[in-house]
mmCIF file of C-alpha atoms in Angstrom:
data_model
loop_
_atom_site.group_PDB
_atom_site.id
_atom_site.type_symbol
_atom_site.label_atom_id
_atom_site.label_comp_id
_atom_site.label_asym_id
_atom_site.label_seq_id
_atom_site.Cartn_x
_atom_site.Cartn_y
_atom_site.Cartn_z
ATOM 1 C CA MET N 1 -32.274 21.928 73.690
ATOM 2 C CA PRO N 2 -31.751 18.170 73.548
ATOM 3 C CA ALA N 3 -28.218 16.948 74.040
ATOM 4 C CA LYS N 4 -26.345 15.575 71.032
ATOM 5 C CA GLN N 5 -26.270 11.856 70.746
ATOM 6 C CA PRO N 6 -22.748 10.388 70.529
ATOM 7 C CA LEU N 7 -21.845 8.785 67.220
ATOM 8 C CA PRO N 8 -21.973 5.019 67.315
ATOM 9 C CA ILE N 9 -18.618 3.316 67.392
ATOM 10 C CA PRO N 10 -18.256 1.093 64.265
ATOM 11 C CA ASP N 11 -17.824 -2.548 64.786
ATOM 12 C CA THR N 12 -14.203 -3.637 64.483
ATOM 13 C CA PHE N 13 -15.028 -6.623 62.286
ATOM 14 C CA GLU N 14 -17.136 -4.442 59.961
ATOM 15 C CA VAL N 15 -14.244 -1.988 59.579
ATOM 16 C CA TYR N 16 -11.838 -4.820 58.851
ATOM 17 C CA GLY N 17 -14.230 -6.326 56.304
ATOM 18 C CA GLU N 18 -14.681 -3.007 54.540
ATOM 19 C CA LEU N 19 -10.908 -2.497 54.360
ATOM 20 C CA VAL N 20 -10.491 -5.958 52.903
ATOM 21 C CA ARG N 21 -13.155 -5.286 50.280
ATOM 22 C CA ARG N 22 -11.596 -1.942 49.348
ATOM 23 C CA GLY N 23 -8.145 -3.499 49.146
ATOM 24 C CA ARG N 24 -9.483 -6.254 46.876
ATOM 25 C CA ARG N 25 -11.149 -3.722 44.599
ATOM 26 C CA ALA N 26 -7.959 -1.623 44.466
ATOM 27 C CA TRP N 27 -5.910 -4.719 43.619
ATOM 28 C CA ILE N 28 -8.318 -5.706 40.853
ATOM 29 C CA MET N 29 -8.294 -2.184 39.404
ATOM 30 C CA SER N 30 -4.486 -2.112 39.544
ATOM 31 C CA LEU N 31 -4.326 -5.470 37.765
ATOM 32 C CA VAL N 32 -6.744 -4.330 35.050
ATOM 33 C CA SER N 33 -4.757 -1.115 34.595
ATOM 34 C CA SER N 34 -1.443 -3.042 34.313
ATOM 35 C CA LEU N 35 -2.932 -5.462 31.756
ATOM 36 C CA THR N 36 -4.307 -2.586 29.727
ATOM 37 C CA THR N 37 -0.888 -0.882 29.746
ATOM 38 C CA LEU N 38 0.861 -4.104 28.676
ATOM 39 C CA LEU N 39 -1.607 -4.680 25.851
ATOM 40 C CA ALA N 40 -1.131 -1.094 24.666
ATOM 41 C CA LEU N 41 2.659 -1.496 24.705
ATOM 42 C CA ALA N 42 2.402 -4.810 22.850
ATOM 43 C CA ALA N 43 0.181 -3.212 20.174
ATOM 44 C CA ALA N 44 2.632 -0.326 19.812
ATOM 45 C CA PHE N 45 5.592 -2.736 19.523
ATOM 46 C CA LEU N 46 3.849 -4.771 16.841
ATOM 47 C CA SER N 47 3.016 -1.648 14.889
ATOM 48 C CA PHE N 48 6.684 -0.567 14.954
ATOM 49 C CA THR N 49 8.066 -4.004 13.993
ATOM 50 C CA ARG N 50 5.533 -4.705 11.286
ATOM 51 C CA PRO N 51 7.091 -4.253 7.798
ATOM 52 C CA LEU N 52 6.038 -1.027 6.159
ATOM 53 C CA PRO N 53 3.929 -1.344 3.027
ATOM 54 C CA VAL N 54 5.716 -0.492 -0.196
ATOM 55 C CA VAL N 55 4.492 0.206 -3.679
ATOM 56 C CA VAL N 56 5.825 -2.038 -6.444
ATOM 57 C CA THR N 57 5.712 -0.739 -9.995
ATOM 58 C CA SER N 58 6.230 -3.187 -12.837
ATOM 59 C CA ASP N 59 8.365 -2.417 -15.870
ATOM 60 C CA ASP N 60 5.390 -3.460 -17.983
ATOM 61 C CA PRO N 61 3.093 -0.440 -18.410
ATOM 62 C CA ARG N 62 0.092 -2.799 -18.615
ATOM 63 C CA ASP N 63 0.618 -4.056 -15.075
ATOM 64 C CA PRO N 64 -0.994 -1.976 -12.327
ATOM 65 C CA ARG N 65 0.916 -0.805 -9.292
ATOM 66 C CA ARG N 66 0.448 -2.905 -6.183
ATOM 67 C CA VAL N 67 1.052 -2.501 -2.469
ATOM 68 C CA VAL N 68 3.068 -5.193 -0.704
ATOM 69 C CA SER N 69 4.804 -5.573 2.625
ATOM 70 C CA ALA N 70 8.578 -5.620 2.867
ATOM 71 C CA SER N 71 8.513 -9.375 3.538
ATOM 72 C CA ASP N 72 6.947 -10.293 0.178
ATOM 73 C CA ALA N 73 8.566 -7.696 -2.094
ATOM 74 C CA ALA N 74 9.834 -9.809 -4.963
ATOM 75 C CA THR N 75 13.249 -9.052 -6.439
ATOM 76 C CA ARG N 76 13.028 -8.092 -10.108
ATOM 77 C CA GLU N 77 15.672 -8.188 -12.802
ATOM 78 C CA ILE N 78 16.165 -4.434 -12.632
ATOM 79 C CA ASP N 79 16.721 -4.758 -8.848
ATOM 80 C CA ALA N 80 19.415 -7.374 -9.406
ATOM 81 C CA LYS N 81 21.086 -5.153 -12.018
ATOM 82 C CA ARG N 82 20.990 -2.197 -9.659
ATOM 83 C CA PHE N 83 22.583 -4.270 -6.891
ATOM 84 C CA PHE N 84 25.187 -5.511 -9.394
ATOM 85 C CA ALA N 85 26.114 -1.918 -10.282
ATOM 86 C CA ALA N 86 26.307 -0.799 -6.643
ATOM 87 C CA THR N 87 28.540 -3.734 -5.734
ATOM 88 C CA ALA N 88 30.814 -3.081 -8.707
ATOM 89 C CA ALA N 89 31.206 0.536 -7.634
ATOM 90 C CA ARG N 90 32.210 -0.497 -4.123
ATOM 91 C CA LEU N 91 34.634 -3.258 -5.157
ATOM 92 C CA HIS N 92 36.280 -1.509 -8.115
ATOM 93 C CA GLY N 93 35.425 2.192 -7.954
ATOM 94 C CA TRP N 94 37.330 2.997 -4.777
ATOM 95 C CA SER N 95 40.165 5.423 -4.115
ATOM 96 C CA SER N 96 43.087 5.037 -1.711
ATOM 97 C CA ALA N 97 41.344 7.522 0.560
ATOM 98 C CA ASP N 98 38.120 5.536 0.963
ATOM 99 C CA VAL N 99 39.084 1.970 0.009
ATOM 100 C CA VAL N 100 38.714 0.643 3.559
ATOM 101 C CA GLU N 101 35.256 2.141 3.882
ATOM 102 C CA GLN N 102 34.143 0.955 0.430
ATOM 103 C CA LEU N 103 35.365 -2.621 0.806
ATOM 104 C CA THR N 104 33.909 -2.858 4.312
ATOM 105 C CA ALA N 105 30.533 -1.715 2.991
ATOM 106 C CA ALA N 106 30.774 -4.305 0.215
ATOM 107 C CA SER N 107 31.585 -7.094 2.680
ATOM 108 C CA LEU N 108 28.431 -6.308 4.702
ATOM 109 C CA HIS N 109 26.382 -7.244 1.630
ATOM 110 C CA MET N 110 27.951 -10.683 1.231
ATOM 111 C CA THR N 111 27.000 -14.108 2.477
ATOM 112 C CA THR N 112 28.996 -15.415 5.427
ATOM 113 C CA ALA N 113 30.974 -17.838 3.297
ATOM 114 C CA TRP N 114 31.864 -15.270 0.609
ATOM 115 C CA ARG N 115 32.650 -12.581 3.190
ATOM 116 C CA LYS N 116 35.169 -14.936 4.787
ATOM 117 C CA ARG N 117 36.802 -15.638 1.419
ATOM 118 C CA PHE N 118 36.828 -11.927 0.569
ATOM 119 C CA ALA N 119 38.458 -11.035 3.913
ATOM 120 C CA GLU N 120 41.138 -13.666 3.374
ATOM 121 C CA GLU N 121 41.929 -12.173 -0.037
ATOM 122 C CA VAL N 122 42.187 -8.488 0.929
ATOM 123 C CA ASN N 123 44.059 -9.285 4.160
ATOM 124 C CA GLY N 124 46.423 -11.765 2.487
ATOM 125 C CA ASP N 125 50.063 -10.879 1.870
ATOM 126 C CA VAL N 126 51.391 -9.907 -1.553
ATOM 127 C CA ALA N 127 54.916 -9.123 -2.711
ATOM 128 C CA VAL N 128 55.896 -5.442 -2.540
ATOM 129 C CA PRO N 129 59.127 -3.480 -3.115
ATOM 130 C CA PRO N 130 61.418 -3.127 -0.064
ATOM 131 C CA GLN N 131 60.739 0.632 0.019
ATOM 132 C CA VAL N 132 57.105 -0.146 0.762
ATOM 133 C CA ASP N 133 57.880 -2.692 3.463
ATOM 134 C CA PRO N 134 61.326 -4.001 4.430
ATOM 135 C CA SER N 135 59.910 -7.519 4.708
ATOM 136 C CA GLY N 136 58.960 -7.453 1.041
ATOM 137 C CA LYS N 137 55.341 -8.307 1.919
ATOM 138 C CA ALA N 138 52.206 -6.351 2.733
ATOM 139 C CA THR N 139 48.504 -7.032 2.813
ATOM 140 C CA LEU N 140 46.601 -6.404 -0.405
ATOM 141 C CA LEU N 141 44.464 -3.824 1.372
ATOM 142 C CA ARG N 142 47.536 -1.953 2.555
ATOM 143 C CA THR N 143 48.878 -1.748 -0.999
ATOM 144 C CA TYR N 144 45.555 -0.215 -2.075
ATOM 145 C CA VAL N 145 45.935 2.467 0.621
ATOM 146 C CA LEU N 146 49.589 3.172 -0.193
ATOM 147 C CA ALA N 147 48.990 3.299 -3.954
ATOM 148 C CA ARG N 148 47.536 6.837 -3.734
ATOM 149 C CA ILE N 149 45.220 6.212 -6.698
ATOM 150 C CA ARG N 150 41.551 6.509 -7.541
ATOM 151 C CA ASN N 151 39.621 4.208 -9.840
ATOM 152 C CA GLU N 152 37.084 5.642 -12.241
ATOM 153 C CA LEU N 153 34.608 2.901 -13.100
ATOM 154 C CA GLU N 154 32.014 3.177 -15.865
ATOM 155 C CA LEU N 155 29.612 0.254 -16.119
ATOM 156 C CA ASP N 156 28.302 -0.625 -19.566
ATOM 157 C CA TRP N 157 24.613 -0.993 -18.768
ATOM 158 C CA ASP N 158 23.800 -2.428 -22.187
ATOM 159 C CA SER N 159 26.098 -5.375 -21.466
ATOM 160 C CA VAL N 160 24.597 -6.197 -18.045
ATOM 161 C CA THR N 161 22.353 -9.265 -17.919
ATOM 162 C CA CYS N 162 20.786 -10.940 -14.908
ATOM 163 C CA ALA N 163 18.953 -14.272 -14.869
ATOM 164 C CA LYS N 164 17.328 -15.995 -11.922
ATOM 165 C CA VAL N 165 17.765 -19.703 -11.231
ATOM 166 C CA ASP N 166 15.787 -20.891 -8.208
ATOM 167 C CA ALA N 167 16.558 -18.238 -5.548
ATOM 168 C CA THR N 168 19.880 -17.106 -7.024
ATOM 169 C CA TRP N 169 20.488 -14.314 -9.513
ATOM 170 C CA HIS N 170 23.399 -14.726 -11.927
ATOM 171 C CA CYS N 171 24.634 -11.449 -13.427
ATOM 172 C CA LYS N 172 27.422 -10.421 -15.736
ATOM 173 C CA GLY N 173 28.510 -7.300 -17.528
ATOM 174 C CA ARG N 174 31.453 -5.177 -18.669
ATOM 175 C CA ALA N 175 32.934 -2.013 -17.300
ATOM 176 C CA ALA N 176 35.651 0.439 -18.265
ATOM 177 C CA MET N 177 38.186 1.292 -15.564
ATOM 178 C CA ARG N 178 40.555 4.221 -15.591
ATOM 179 C CA ILE N 179 43.239 4.531 -12.914
ATOM 180 C CA GLN N 180 44.276 8.072 -11.970
ATOM 181 C CA PRO N 181 46.464 9.680 -9.300
ATOM 182 C CA LEU N 182 44.657 10.424 -6.061
ATOM 183 C CA THR N 183 45.710 14.068 -6.327
ATOM 184 C CA GLY N 184 47.132 16.221 -9.042
ATOM 185 C CA ASN N 185 46.505 16.397 -12.764
ATOM 186 C CA PRO N 186 44.916 13.493 -14.676
ATOM 187 C CA VAL N 187 47.274 11.168 -16.527
ATOM 188 C CA ASP N 188 46.425 10.155 -20.083
ATOM 189 C CA ASP N 189 48.117 6.789 -20.403
ATOM 190 C CA PRO N 190 46.591 3.799 -22.258
ATOM 191 C CA LYS N 191 48.206 1.493 -19.717
ATOM 192 C CA LEU N 192 45.987 3.009 -17.025
ATOM 193 C CA ARG N 193 42.797 2.117 -18.894
ATOM 194 C CA LYS N 194 41.339 -1.358 -19.117
ATOM 195 C CA GLN N 195 38.154 -3.250 -19.771
ATOM 196 C CA ILE N 196 36.983 -5.711 -17.160
ATOM 197 C CA GLU N 197 34.349 -8.418 -17.270
ATOM 198 C CA LEU N 198 32.320 -8.873 -14.096
ATOM 199 C CA ARG N 199 30.426 -11.986 -13.065
ATOM 200 C CA ALA N 200 28.393 -12.393 -9.902
ATOM 201 C CA SER N 201 25.837 -14.525 -8.102
ATOM 202 C CA PHE N 202 23.360 -13.048 -5.628
ATOM 203 C CA VAL N 203 21.190 -15.067 -3.265
ATOM 204 C CA GLU N 204 17.786 -13.762 -2.249
ATOM 205 C CA VAL N 205 17.301 -13.067 1.456
ATOM 206 C CA ALA N 206 14.597 -11.468 3.597
ATOM 207 C CA VAL N 207 14.260 -7.695 3.261
ATOM 208 C CA THR N 208 15.547 -5.993 6.435
ATOM 209 C CA PRO N 209 17.128 -2.628 7.197
ATOM 210 C CA ASN N 210 20.545 -4.303 6.744
ATOM 211 C CA THR N 211 19.562 -6.142 3.530
ATOM 212 C CA ILE N 212 17.326 -3.531 1.972
ATOM 213 C CA ASP N 213 17.955 -4.931 -1.525
ATOM 214 C CA GLY N 214 16.932 -8.452 -0.510
ATOM 215 C CA LEU N 215 20.182 -9.764 -2.033
ATOM 216 C CA LEU N 216 23.622 -10.861 -0.826
ATOM 217 C CA VAL N 217 26.771 -11.491 -2.872
ATOM 218 C CA ASP N 218 27.647 -15.201 -2.959
ATOM 219 C CA PHE N 219 30.159 -15.015 -5.816
ATOM 220 C CA TRP N 220 32.105 -12.234 -7.521
ATOM 221 C CA ASP N 221 34.746 -12.370 -10.236
ATOM 222 C CA ALA N 222 36.485 -9.695 -12.295
ATOM 223 C CA LYS N 223 38.994 -10.197 -15.062
ATOM 224 C CA GLU N 224 40.589 -7.969 -17.665
ATOM 225 C CA VAL N 225 39.434 -8.486 -21.250
ATOM 226 C CA GLN N 226 40.283 -6.992 -24.612
ATOM 227 C CA PRO N 227 38.198 -3.941 -25.647
#
């Protein structure tokens, strides 16, 4: 039986060259894999940040429905009226229990300039009886909390009008307000009922999760009028 031949010893330079080639191939494959992962993550990020398509239905029955993205959803008159009503409810339909929450929510839907003016008004001092504060002064917001009342606001939709000039909507309308105790039985007193006239200006802004209506309050005024 012939003796087994010993295996040839590989050349050191050939082994080194093969290791270098394998390392280069592994590095290239790792780079390709990393690039593929990054591209996949980028595609996923773009899909999440891309505005969702929405369906817009016109008030005119002759107009067909159309699909648009959130960035080009045009604000209609009915949208401005709806925003007008929601803002009126926050600013005038509060109770002493939720007035801070309601007015804070309203301020988040205002332009920077009007939010600053609004904050100065509600945080400004007004005269109060000494039993409320020994100094005879308290912030307007504090008086709302201490009043222990709730406002019942009923907007007269037939009186609401909104017209667009450039990129600003100008709206006005009337509402009936009835002031009642926060707790206990209702009070039927004509002095606690009043009619108010509301005027507002809304600027159009980009539609985002924080500005879902595409509008911000840039002016708001309320005054009591005769029925």
